[in-house]
Coordinates of C-alpha atoms in Angstrom, one line a residue:
X1 CA 24.0 -12.2 -57.1
X2 CA 27.1 -11.1 -55.1
X3 CA 25.9 -7.5 -55.2
X4 CA 22.4 -8.5 -53.9
X5 CA 24.0 -10.4 -51.0
X6 CA 26.1 -7.4 -50.1
X7 CA 23.1 -5.1 -50.2
X8 CA 21.1 -7.5 -48.0
X9 CA 24.0 -7.7 -45.6
X10 CA 24.2 -3.9 -45.4
X11 CA 20.5 -3.6 -44.9
X12 CA 20.6 -6.2 -42.1
X13 CA 23.5 -4.4 -40.5
X14 CA 21.7 -1.1 -40.6
X15 CA 18.6 -2.6 -39.1
X16 CA 20.7 -4.2 -36.3
X17 CA 22.5 -1.0 -35.4
X18 CA 19.3 0.9 -35.4
X19 CA 17.9 -1.4 -32.8
X20 CA 21.0 -1.5 -30.6
X21 CA 20.9 0.7 -27.5
X22 CA 21.7 0.8 -23.8
X23 CA 19.8 2.1 -20.8
X24 CA 20.6 2.5 -17.1
X25 CA 18.7 0.4 -14.7
X26 CA 18.7 2.0 -11.2
X27 CA 16.7 0.8 -8.3
X28 CA 16.3 1.0 -4.5
X29 CA 18.1 4.3 -3.9
X30 CA 16.3 4.8 -0.5
X31 CA 17.0 8.6 -0.2
X32 CA 16.6 9.5 3.4
X33 CA 17.8 6.2 4.9
X34 CA 19.3 6.5 8.3
X35 CA 22.9 6.0 7.4
X36 CA 22.9 9.2 5.4
X37 CA 24.9 7.9 2.4
X38 CA 22.1 7.2 0.0
X39 CA 22.2 10.7 -1.4
X40 CA 25.9 10.4 -2.1
X41 CA 25.4 7.0 -3.7
X42 CA 22.8 8.3 -6.1
X43 CA 24.7 11.5 -6.9
X44 CA 27.7 9.3 -7.8
X45 CA 25.6 7.1 -10.0
X46 CA 24.0 10.1 -11.8
X47 CA 27.5 11.6 -12.5
X48 CA 28.7 8.3 -13.8
X49 CA 25.8 7.8 -16.2
X50 CA 26.4 11.3 -17.5
X51 CA 30.1 10.7 -17.9
X52 CA 29.6 7.5 -20.0
X53 CA 27.5 9.1 -22.6
X54 CA 26.4 5.8 -24.0
X55 CA 22.9 5.3 -22.5
X56 CA 19.7 6.5 -24.1
X57 CA 17.7 6.8 -20.9
X58 CA 17.4 5.5 -17.3
X59 CA 14.7 3.5 -15.6
X60 CA 14.4 3.8 -11.8
X61 CA 12.3 0.9 -10.4
X62 CA 11.1 2.1 -7.0
X63 CA 12.0 2.6 -3.4
X64 CA 13.6 5.8 -4.4
X65 CA 13.0 7.0 -0.8
X66 CA 13.1 5.5 2.7
X67 CA 9.8 6.7 4.1
X68 CA 8.1 8.4 1.1
X69 CA 8.1 11.8 2.8
X70 CA 7.6 14.9 0.7
X71 CA 11.1 16.0 1.6
X72 CA 12.7 12.7 0.5
X73 CA 10.7 12.7 -2.7
X74 CA 11.8 16.3 -3.5
X75 CA 15.4 15.4 -2.8
X76 CA 15.3 12.3 -5.0
X77 CA 13.9 14.3 -7.9
X78 CA 16.5 17.0 -7.4
X79 CA 19.3 14.3 -7.7
X80 CA 17.7 12.5 -10.7
X81 CA 17.1 15.7 -12.5
X82 CA 20.9 16.1 -12.9
X83 CA 20.8 13.3 -15.4
X84 CA 21.4 14.5 -19.0
X85 CA 19.3 11.7 -20.4
X86 CA 15.6 11.1 -20.0
X87 CA 14.6 9.0 -17.0
X88 CA 11.5 7.2 -16.0
X89 CA 10.6 6.4 -12.4
X90 CA 8.0 4.3 -10.5
X91 CA 7.3 4.1 -6.8
X92 CA 8.0 1.2 -4.6
X93 CA 6.6 0.1 -1.2
X94 CA 8.9 2.5 0.7
X95 CA 7.6 5.4 -1.4
X96 CA 3.9 4.6 -0.7
X97 CA 3.6 2.4 2.4
X98 CA 4.4 5.2 4.8
X99 CA 3.6 8.1 2.5
X100 CA 2.3 11.2 4.3
X101 CA 0.3 12.1 1.2
X102 CA -1.0 8.6 0.2
X103 CA 1.2 8.8 -3.0
X104 CA -0.1 12.2 -4.0
X105 CA 3.2 13.9 -3.6
X106 CA 5.0 11.4 -5.7
X107 CA 2.6 12.1 -8.6
X108 CA 2.8 15.8 -8.1
X109 CA 6.6 15.8 -7.9
X110 CA 7.3 13.5 -10.8
X111 CA 4.1 14.0 -12.8
X112 CA 3.1 10.3 -12.8
X113 CA 3.3 7.0 -10.9
X114 CA 3.3 4.8 -14.1
X115 CA 4.8 5.3 -17.5
X116 CA 4.7 4.1 -21.1
X117 CA 7.1 5.2 -23.8
X118 CA 8.5 3.8 -27.1
X119 CA 12.2 3.5 -28.0
X120 CA 13.6 2.0 -31.2
X121 CA 10.5 -0.2 -31.7
X122 CA 10.2 -1.3 -28.1
X123 CA 7.4 -0.3 -25.8
X124 CA 8.4 0.2 -22.2
X125 CA 5.6 -0.1 -19.5
X126 CA 6.1 0.7 -15.8
X127 CA 3.6 0.5 -13.0
X128 CA 3.4 1.3 -9.4
X129 CA 3.1 -1.6 -6.9
X130 CA 2.2 -0.3 -3.5
X131 CA 1.0 -1.0 -0.9
X132 CA -0.4 2.4 -0.1
X133 CA -0.5 3.7 3.5
X134 CA -1.1 0.3 5.0
X135 CA 1.3 -2.6 5.6
X136 CA 0.4 -5.3 3.1
X137 CA 1.8 -7.4 0.3
X138 CA 2.8 -5.6 -2.9
X139 CA -0.2 -4.7 -5.0
X140 CA -0.4 -3.3 -8.5
X141 CA -3.0 -0.6 -7.9
X142 CA -6.4 -1.2 -9.3
X143 CA -6.3 2.0 -11.4
X144 CA -2.9 0.9 -12.9
X145 CA -4.4 -2.4 -14.0
X146 CA -7.3 -0.5 -15.7
X147 CA -4.7 1.8 -17.3
X148 CA -2.6 -1.2 -18.4
X149 CA -5.5 -2.6 -20.3
X150 CA -5.9 0.6 -22.3
X151 CA -2.1 0.6 -23.1
X152 CA -2.0 -3.0 -24.2
X153 CA -5.2 -2.7 -26.2
X154 CA -3.4 0.0 -28.2
X155 CA -0.2 -2.1 -28.7
X156 CA 0.3 -4.2 -31.8
X157 CA 0.6 -7.9 -31.1
X158 CA 4.0 -8.1 -32.6
X159 CA 5.5 -5.1 -30.8
X160 CA 8.2 -6.1 -28.3
X161 CA 7.4 -5.0 -24.7
X162 CA 9.7 -4.5 -21.8
X163 CA 8.0 -4.2 -18.4
X164 CA 9.2 -2.5 -15.2
X165 CA 7.9 -2.9 -11.7
X166 CA 9.3 -2.5 -8.2
X167 CA 8.3 -6.0 -7.1
X168 CA 9.1 -9.2 -8.9
X169 CA 6.0 -10.5 -10.8
X170 CA 5.5 -13.3 -8.3
X171 CA 3.6 -13.9 -5.1
X172 CA 5.3 -11.0 -3.4
X173 CA 2.6 -9.2 -5.3
X174 CA -0.9 -10.3 -4.2
X175 CA -2.2 -9.7 -7.7
X176 CA 0.9 -10.8 -9.7
X177 CA -1.4 -12.8 -12.1
X178 CA -3.1 -9.6 -13.2
X179 CA 0.2 -8.6 -14.7
X180 CA 1.5 -11.9 -16.0
X181 CA -1.8 -12.9 -17.6
X182 CA -1.9 -9.6 -19.5
X183 CA 1.7 -9.5 -20.5
X184 CA 1.7 -13.1 -21.8
X185 CA -1.0 -12.1 -24.3
X186 CA 1.6 -9.8 -25.9
X187 CA 5.2 -10.0 -27.2
X188 CA 6.7 -9.3 -23.7
X189 CA 10.5 -9.7 -23.9
X190 CA 11.3 -9.4 -20.2
X191 CA 10.5 -7.6 -16.9
X192 CA 12.9 -5.8 -14.6
X193 CA 12.4 -5.1 -10.9
X194 CA 14.0 -4.1 -7.7
X195 CA 13.0 -4.7 -4.1
X196 CA 15.4 -7.5 -3.3
X197 CA 18.6 -5.4 -3.5
X198 CA 20.5 -8.0 -5.4
X199 CA 21.2 -9.3 -8.9
X200 CA 18.9 -12.2 -9.6
X201 CA 17.4 -14.0 -12.6
X202 CA 13.7 -14.9 -12.5
X203 CA 11.2 -16.7 -14.6
X204 CA 7.7 -15.1 -14.2
X205 CA 5.5 -17.9 -15.6
X206 CA 7.7 -18.0 -18.7
X207 CA 8.4 -14.2 -18.8
X208 CA 12.1 -13.7 -18.2
X209 CA 12.7 -11.5 -15.2
X210 CA 15.7 -9.6 -13.8
X211 CA 16.1 -8.1 -10.4
X212 CA 18.8 -5.4 -10.2
X213 CA 21.1 -4.6 -7.3
X214 CA 20.3 -1.7 -5.0
X215 CA 22.1 1.6 -5.7
X216 CA 23.1 1.6 -2.1
X217 CA 26.7 0.7 -1.2
X218 CA 25.6 -1.6 1.7
X219 CA 28.9 -3.1 3.0
X220 CA 31.0 -1.8 0.0
X221 CA 32.7 1.5 -0.4
X222 CA 30.7 2.4 -3.5
X223 CA 27.2 1.5 -4.6
X224 CA 26.2 0.5 -8.1
X225 CA 23.6 0.1 -10.8
X226 CA 23.0 -2.0 -14.0
X227 CA 23.6 -1.2 -17.6
X228 CA 21.2 -3.0 -20.0
X229 CA 22.4 -3.5 -23.5
X230 CA 19.8 -4.3 -26.2
X231 CA 20.9 -5.8 -29.5
X232 CA 18.9 -7.5 -32.2
X233 CA 19.0 -10.9 -30.5
X234 CA 19.8 -10.4 -26.8
X235 CA 19.5 -8.2 -23.7
X236 CA 22.6 -8.2 -21.5
X237 CA 22.8 -7.1 -17.9
X238 CA 26.1 -5.8 -16.6
X239 CA 26.7 -4.4 -13.1
X240 CA 28.4 -1.0 -13.1
X241 CA 30.5 0.3 -10.2
X242 CA 30.4 4.1 -10.8
X243 CA 33.8 5.6 -11.6
X244 CA 35.5 2.2 -11.5
X245 CA 34.3 -0.4 -14.0
X246 CA 31.5 -2.1 -16.0
X247 CA 31.7 -5.7 -15.0
X248 CA 31.1 -8.6 -17.4
X249 CA 27.4 -9.3 -18.1
X250 CA 26.0 -11.6 -15.5
X251 CA 22.6 -12.1 -17.3
X252 CA 21.7 -12.6 -20.9
X253 CA 18.1 -12.9 -22.2
X254 CA 17.5 -14.0 -25.8
X255 CA 15.2 -11.6 -27.6
X256 CA 12.7 -12.5 -30.3
X257 CA 9.0 -13.1 -30.9
X258 CA 7.4 -14.6 -27.8
X259 CA 4.5 -17.0 -27.9
X260 CA 3.4 -17.8 -24.3
X261 CA 1.5 -21.0 -24.5
X262 CA -0.7 -21.7 -21.4
X263 CA 0.0 -25.4 -21.3
X264 CA 1.2 -25.1 -17.7
X265 CA -1.4 -24.5 -15.0
X266 CA 0.2 -21.8 -12.9
X267 CA -1.0 -21.3 -9.3
X268 CA -3.9 -18.8 -8.9
X269 CA -5.9 -17.7 -5.8
X270 CA -8.2 -20.5 -4.6
X271 CA -11.8 -19.7 -3.6
X272 CA -12.9 -23.3 -2.9
X273 CA -12.7 -22.7 0.8
X274 CA -15.9 -20.6 0.4
X275 CA -17.8 -23.8 -0.4
X276 CA -17.2 -25.0 3.1
X277 CA -19.3 -22.2 4.5
X278 CA -22.6 -22.1 2.6
X279 CA -24.1 -20.0 5.4
X280 CA -22.3 -17.0 3.9
X281 CA -23.7 -15.4 0.8
X282 CA -22.8 -12.3 -1.2
X283 CA -25.7 -9.9 -1.4
X284 CA -23.8 -7.8 -3.9
X285 CA -20.3 -6.9 -5.0
X286 CA -19.0 -3.6 -6.5
X287 CA -15.6 -3.1 -8.1
X288 CA -14.4 0.5 -7.8
X289 CA -11.9 1.8 -10.4
X290 CA -9.1 2.3 -7.9
X291 CA -7.9 0.9 -4.6
X292 CA -10.1 1.2 -1.5
X293 CA -8.1 1.4 1.7
X294 CA -10.7 2.3 4.3
X295 CA -13.8 1.0 6.1
X296 CA -17.1 1.8 4.3
X297 CA -19.8 3.7 6.2
X298 CA -23.4 2.3 6.1
X299 CA -26.1 4.9 6.8
X300 CA -29.5 5.8 5.4
X301 CA -29.7 3.0 2.9
X302 CA -26.3 3.9 1.4
X303 CA -22.7 2.6 1.6
X304 CA -20.1 5.3 1.5
X305 CA -16.3 5.1 0.8
X306 CA -13.5 6.7 -1.1
X307 CA -10.8 5.4 -3.4
X308 CA -7.2 6.1 -4.1
X309 CA -8.0 8.3 -7.1
X310 CA -10.0 10.6 -4.9
X311 CA -13.4 9.5 -5.8
X312 CA -15.9 9.3 -3.0
X313 CA -18.9 7.0 -3.8
X314 CA -22.3 6.3 -2.5
X315 CA -23.8 2.9 -3.3
X316 CA -27.3 1.7 -2.8
X317 CA -27.2 -0.6 0.2
X318 CA -29.8 -2.9 -1.4
X319 CA -28.1 -3.6 -4.7
X320 CA -24.7 -2.0 -4.7
X321 CA -25.5 0.4 -7.6
X322 CA -23.8 3.8 -7.6
X323 CA -26.2 6.5 -6.4
X324 CA -23.7 9.4 -6.7
X325 CA -20.0 10.2 -6.5
X326 CA -17.9 13.2 -5.5
X327 CA -14.4 13.8 -6.9
X328 CA -11.7 15.2 -4.7
X329 CA -8.2 16.0 -6.0
X330 CA -6.2 13.4 -4.0
X331 CA -6.4 9.8 -2.9
X332 CA -8.9 9.0 -0.1
X333 CA -7.6 6.7 2.7
X334 CA -9.9 8.1 5.4
X335 CA -12.8 6.0 6.6
X336 CA -15.9 8.3 6.6
X337 CA -18.0 9.1 9.6
X338 CA -21.5 10.6 9.7
X339 CA -23.1 13.5 11.5
X340 CA -26.8 14.1 11.1
X341 CA -27.3 14.3 7.3
X342 CA -23.6 14.7 6.5
X343 CA -20.8 12.2 5.6
X344 CA -17.3 13.5 6.6
X345 CA -13.8 12.3 5.5
X346 CA -10.3 13.6 4.7
X347 CA -8.5 13.6 1.4
X348 CA -5.0 13.5 0.1
X349 CA -5.7 16.9 -1.5
X350 CA -5.4 18.4 1.9
X351 CA -9.1 19.0 2.6
X352 CA -11.6 17.7 5.1
X353 CA -15.0 17.3 3.4
X354 CA -18.6 17.2 4.5
X355 CA -21.0 16.1 1.9
X356 CA -24.8 15.8 1.9
X357 CA -25.7 12.2 2.5
X358 CA -28.5 12.0 0.0
X359 CA -27.0 13.9 -2.9
X360 CA -23.2 14.2 -2.5
X361 CA -23.4 18.0 -2.6
X362 CA -20.7 19.8 -0.8
X363 CA -21.8 21.2 2.5
X364 CA -18.4 22.5 3.7
X365 CA -14.7 21.8 3.4
X366 CA -11.8 22.8 5.5
X367 CA -8.3 23.2 3.9
X368 CA -5.2 22.1 5.8
X369 CA -1.6 22.4 5.0
X370 CA -1.0 18.8 3.8
X371 CA -2.8 15.6 3.0
X372 CA -5.5 14.3 5.4
X373 CA -5.1 10.5 5.6
X374 CA -6.5 10.1 9.1
X375 CA -10.1 9.0 9.8
X376 CA -12.5 11.2 11.7
X377 CA -14.3 10.3 14.9
X378 CA -17.3 12.3 15.9
X379 CA -18.4 12.8 19.4
X380 CA -21.5 14.9 20.1
X381 CA -21.1 17.8 17.5
X382 CA -17.4 17.7 17.2
X383 CA -15.1 16.0 14.6
X384 CA -11.6 14.9 15.7
X385 CA -9.2 14.2 12.9
X386 CA -5.4 14.2 12.3
X387 CA -3.5 15.1 9.2
X388 CA -0.1 15.1 7.6
X389 CA 0.7 18.8 8.4
X390 CA 1.8 18.0 12.0
X391 CA -1.6 19.0 13.3
X392 CA -4.6 17.3 15.0
X393 CA -7.9 19.2 14.8
X394 CA -11.3 19.5 16.5
X395 CA -14.0 20.9 14.2
X396 CA -17.6 21.8 14.5
X397 CA -19.4 19.0 12.6
X398 CA -22.2 21.2 11.4
X399 CA -20.1 24.1 10.0
X400 CA -16.5 22.8 9.8
X401 CA -15.4 25.7 12.0
X402 CA -12.1 25.1 13.8
X403 CA -12.5 24.6 17.6
X404 CA -8.9 23.8 18.4
X405 CA -5.8 22.4 16.9
X406 CA -2.8 20.7 18.4
X407 CA 0.5 21.2 16.5
X408 CA 4.0 19.7 16.8
X409 CA 3.3 16.2 15.5
X410 CA 6.4 15.1 13.5
X411 CA 4.7 12.5 11.3
X412 CA 1.4 11.8 9.5
X413 CA -1.7 10.6 11.4
X414 CA -3.2 7.8 9.3
X415 CA -5.6 6.0 11.6
X416 CA -8.8 6.7 13.7
X417 CA -8.5 8.1 17.2
X418 CA -10.0 6.7 20.4
X419 CA -12.1 9.0 22.6
X420 CA -12.4 8.0 26.3
X421 CA -12.2 9.6 29.7
X422 CA -12.2 13.1 28.2
X423 CA -9.2 12.3 26.1
X424 CA -8.5 11.9 22.3
X425 CA -5.9 9.3 21.9
X426 CA -4.1 8.5 18.6
X427 CA -0.7 7.5 17.2
X428 CA 1.4 9.0 14.4
X429 CA 4.4 8.0 12.2
X430 CA 6.7 9.9 14.5
X431 CA 7.1 7.1 17.1
X432 CA 4.6 8.6 19.5
X433 CA 1.1 8.0 20.9
X434 CA -0.7 11.2 22.0
X435 CA -3.4 11.9 24.5
X436 CA -5.1 15.3 24.1
X437 CA -7.7 17.0 26.3
X438 CA -10.9 16.6 24.4
X439 CA -12.2 20.0 25.3
X440 CA -9.1 22.2 24.9
X441 CA -6.7 20.1 22.7
X442 CA -4.0 20.5 25.3
X443 CA -1.4 17.6 25.4
X444 CA -2.1 15.5 28.5
X445 CA 0.7 13.0 27.8
X446 CA 2.6 11.2 25.1
X447 CA 4.3 7.9 24.9
X448 CA 6.7 6.0 22.7
X449 CA 8.4 2.6 22.9
X450 CA 11.9 4.0 22.9
X451 CA 12.9 2.9 19.4
X452 CA 14.8 5.3 17.1
X453 CA 13.1 3.8 14.0
X454 CA 9.8 5.5 12.9
X455 CA 8.7 2.3 11.3
X456 CA 7.9 0.9 14.8
X457 CA 5.5 3.8 15.5
X458 CA 2.1 2.9 17.0
X459 CA 0.5 4.8 14.1
X460 CA -1.8 2.2 12.5
X461 CA -3.8 0.6 15.2
X462 CA -7.0 2.0 16.6
X463 CA -6.4 2.0 20.4
X464 CA -8.9 0.3 22.7
X465 CA -9.6 0.9 26.4
X466 CA -11.1 -0.7 29.5
X467 CA -11.1 0.3 33.2
X468 CA -8.7 3.1 32.8
X469 CA -6.2 1.3 30.6
X470 CA -5.3 2.0 27.0
X471 CA -4.1 -0.9 24.9
X472 CA -2.1 -0.6 21.6
X473 CA -0.1 -2.8 19.3
X474 CA 2.6 -1.7 16.8
X475 CA 5.1 -3.1 14.4
X476 CA 7.5 -3.8 17.3
X477 CA 5.3 -6.8 18.0
X478 CA 4.3 -5.9 21.5
X479 CA 1.0 -5.4 23.2
X480 CA 1.3 -2.4 25.4
X481 CA -0.9 -1.3 28.3
X482 CA -0.9 2.3 29.5
X483 CA -2.6 4.2 32.2
X484 CA -5.2 6.4 30.5
X485 CA -4.8 9.3 32.8
X486 CA -1.0 9.6 33.0
X487 CA 0.3 7.6 30.0
X488 CA 2.4 5.6 32.4
X489 CA 3.5 2.3 30.9
X490 CA 1.9 -0.5 32.9
X491 CA 3.2 -3.5 31.0
X492 CA 4.3 -4.7 27.6
X493 CA 4.1 -8.3 26.3
X494 CA 5.6 -9.9 23.2
X495 CA 4.4 -13.4 24.2
X496 CA 2.3 -13.4 21.0
X497 CA 3.6 -11.8 17.8
X498 CA 0.8 -9.2 17.5
X499 CA 1.5 -6.5 15.0
X500 CA -1.0 -3.7 14.2
X501 CA -4.4 -5.4 14.6
X502 CA -6.2 -5.1 17.9
X503 CA -9.8 -5.4 19.3
X504 CA -11.7 -5.6 22.5
X505 CA -14.7 -7.6 23.6
X506 CA -18.0 -6.0 24.0
X507 CA -17.9 -6.7 27.8
X508 CA -14.4 -5.1 28.0
X509 CA -13.0 -8.2 29.6
X510 CA -10.7 -9.3 26.7
X511 CA -8.2 -7.6 24.4
X512 CA -7.8 -9.4 21.1
X513 CA -4.8 -9.4 18.8
X514 CA -4.1 -10.9 15.4
X515 CA -0.7 -12.5 15.2
X516 CA 1.7 -12.7 12.3
X517 CA 1.1 -16.4 11.7
X518 CA -2.3 -18.2 11.8
X519 CA -3.6 -17.2 15.3
X520 CA -5.7 -14.7 17.1
X521 CA -5.1 -14.4 20.8
X522 CA -6.8 -12.9 23.8
X523 CA -5.4 -11.2 26.9
X524 CA -7.5 -10.5 30.0
X525 CA -7.9 -6.7 30.5
X526 CA -5.7 -5.9 33.5
X527 CA -3.5 -3.2 35.0
X528 CA -1.0 -6.0 35.8
X529 CA 0.9 -8.0 33.2
X530 CA -1.0 -11.1 32.2
X531 CA -0.2 -14.0 29.9
X532 CA -2.2 -15.0 26.8
X533 CA -5.5 -16.5 28.0
X534 CA -6.2 -18.4 24.8
X535 CA -5.2 -18.8 21.2
X536 CA -7.3 -19.9 18.1
X537 CA -5.4 -21.3 15.1
X538 CA -7.3 -19.9 12.1
X539 CA -4.9 -21.2 9.5
X540 CA -4.6 -17.9 7.7
X541 CA -0.8 -18.2 7.3
X542 CA 1.7 -15.3 7.4
X543 CA -0.2 -12.1 8.2
X544 CA 0.7 -8.5 8.7
X545 CA -2.1 -6.2 7.6
X546 CA -3.7 -3.7 10.1
X547 CA -7.3 -4.9 9.9
X548 CA -8.8 -4.5 13.4
X549 CA -10.7 -7.2 15.2
X550 CA -14.4 -6.4 15.9
X551 CA -16.7 -8.2 18.3
X552 CA -20.4 -8.2 17.6
X553 CA -23.1 -10.4 19.2
X554 CA -20.5 -12.6 20.8
X555 CA -18.4 -13.3 17.7
X556 CA -15.1 -11.8 16.5
X557 CA -14.7 -10.6 12.9
X558 CA -11.5 -9.7 11.0
X559 CA -9.9 -9.7 7.6
X560 CA -6.5 -10.8 6.3
X561 CA -3.9 -9.8 3.7
X562 CA -5.5 -12.1 1.1
X563 CA -9.1 -10.7 1.8
X564 CA -10.5 -13.7 3.7
X565 CA -13.0 -12.4 6.3
X566 CA -13.2 -14.6 9.4
X567 CA -16.0 -15.0 12.0
X568 CA -14.7 -16.7 15.2
X569 CA -16.6 -17.8 18.3
X570 CA -14.4 -16.9 21.3
X571 CA -16.4 -19.2 23.6
X572 CA -16.0 -22.4 21.6
X573 CA -12.7 -21.3 20.1
X574 CA -13.9 -22.4 16.7
X575 CA -14.2 -20.7 13.3
X576 CA -17.8 -19.9 12.5
X577 CA -17.0 -19.2 8.9
X578 CA -14.4 -17.8 6.5
X579 CA -15.1 -16.1 3.2
X580 CA -12.5 -15.0 0.6
X581 CA -13.4 -12.0 -1.6
X582 CA -10.3 -11.4 -3.8
X583 CA -6.6 -11.7 -3.1
X584 CA -5.7 -8.3 -1.7
X585 CA -5.9 -6.8 1.8
X586 CA -9.3 -6.7 3.5
X587 CA -9.8 -3.5 5.5
X588 CA -11.4 -3.4 8.9
X589 CA -14.9 -4.7 8.4
X590 CA -18.1 -2.8 9.2
X591 CA -20.6 -5.1 11.1
X592 CA -24.1 -3.9 10.2
X593 CA -26.1 -6.2 12.4
X594 CA -26.1 -9.8 13.7
X595 CA -26.3 -11.2 10.1
X596 CA -24.6 -8.8 7.7
X597 CA -21.4 -6.8 7.2
X598 CA -19.7 -4.7 4.6
X599 CA -16.0 -5.1 3.7
X600 CA -13.7 -3.3 1.2
X601 CA -10.4 -4.7 -0.2
X602 CA -7.3 -2.9 -1.4
X603 CA -8.2 -3.9 -5.0
X604 CA -11.3 -1.8 -4.8
X605 CA -13.9 -4.6 -4.1
X606 CA -16.7 -3.5 -1.8
X607 CA -19.0 -6.4 -0.8
X608 CA -22.1 -6.9 1.4
X609 CA -22.1 -10.3 3.0
X610 CA -25.0 -12.0 4.7
X611 CA -24.3 -14.8 7.1

């Protein structure tokens, strides 16, 4: 009996040691941040991990860069490649929200934007979490959710899972429940995340969660990261100051078989508000297999749009069934326009495409030197579109032949231009608003708000104009009025906390803005500074997505970060109706006629609403 007990003890000891391992948990490195020390902090962390020789791999949970530029991503990979152990990385909101490629460069550089691997019996699963190209809440991409289903379907119920994401699995993600609901059906041990730049323990609907400190030094002399030690019964999290010390574990999670019982009713998106407006009905709904971050085009009985996997789709306007699709090689964030029998858009693969409206056959394509995230506008037979290669182009709509190009833009163009008074006006993520001569492409004027921070650029809004004045909004929370001929600043107002959503009345008498909390506002169009004329409290809560306000037949339409589309009467100052589609960002809507519209959401829903 004594020999049997000794054998059993040795077997248990061997099993335990086989399961024991450590990994490095690094997050929020922000390569390219203005203070210039992020590179030094990451280099020090990499050298420290290599010197310890006790970790099996490293996981880097997003915000590896400050603005997601190609240069920053390349530099981050160069630094991480110095690790002598395998590493796995996922993007965060800083890597995708301002990305000049719509996330294409991250995938091209690292080879993926989500990962799954197994180590000593554990399955590690990491997903991207956006948002992509637009300001919005965090969002697990639609294609990542589809992918996750395939991964989990191939995972034995008993296999322990460790999840990694940039955001916490809570309401900072608009579709957090898509993750928690799936992970709770399996033996998920815990989830790690970044984003908050601090050590913090979480409970994600029963799933233990741990946020790690940023790798940045902040106010300290040296940055830091986390060492995670896995034993047979616990995961311990200890902060490591590179070259100095590993501190005592600050967090311990008991490991073992998980059985998540749904006895607690956790909050979920609420659609009961739709019952209050029975005059709105869904004609059809289509769910694409990836994010849709643009405004669909309706023409010739079809609804056209692209998704973040580069698929451009044509749906039947009557029933929402797919008629045809065309596959590009990069994510599509460009809202399509039409010319005669062609539909035209840009792609993250660096091309501008013109497809046959009825068949999806390629008519022509124009290659550029970087991704094309901007949306085209067509005037007469010319296309005007900006890209991420520092250039804005005018093309012949029929042939794609270059008419002119303007160079020297220092950031990506991601929105749709305004054409007025012989000018093409657009913003870029280089702090500037540009006005080019429509015929020649010559620069007539440029303007910026004086900030040194690119994040305050007037890049996202679609400018509006009336009586020789251009109006824009930007993340600096000002409404700005400029003389259209000279670019001279006429006035700026921060009376209302407008951000990146703007609109103008059909009679050009009112400029509309969506504020960051509950309200839409109206300013009289004027060359002189004017106060807010009126406000309507719509009750949509905190709001920051760049969905423009559109007036049609005397009513204003707009979408919100949780995909509620509103119709508001500016005369009565009342809500006509509100309709929630899913829980992600609603793009700028396309008003078809007085009683119907099409809207797309970040989660890939495209819906035709009748009202």
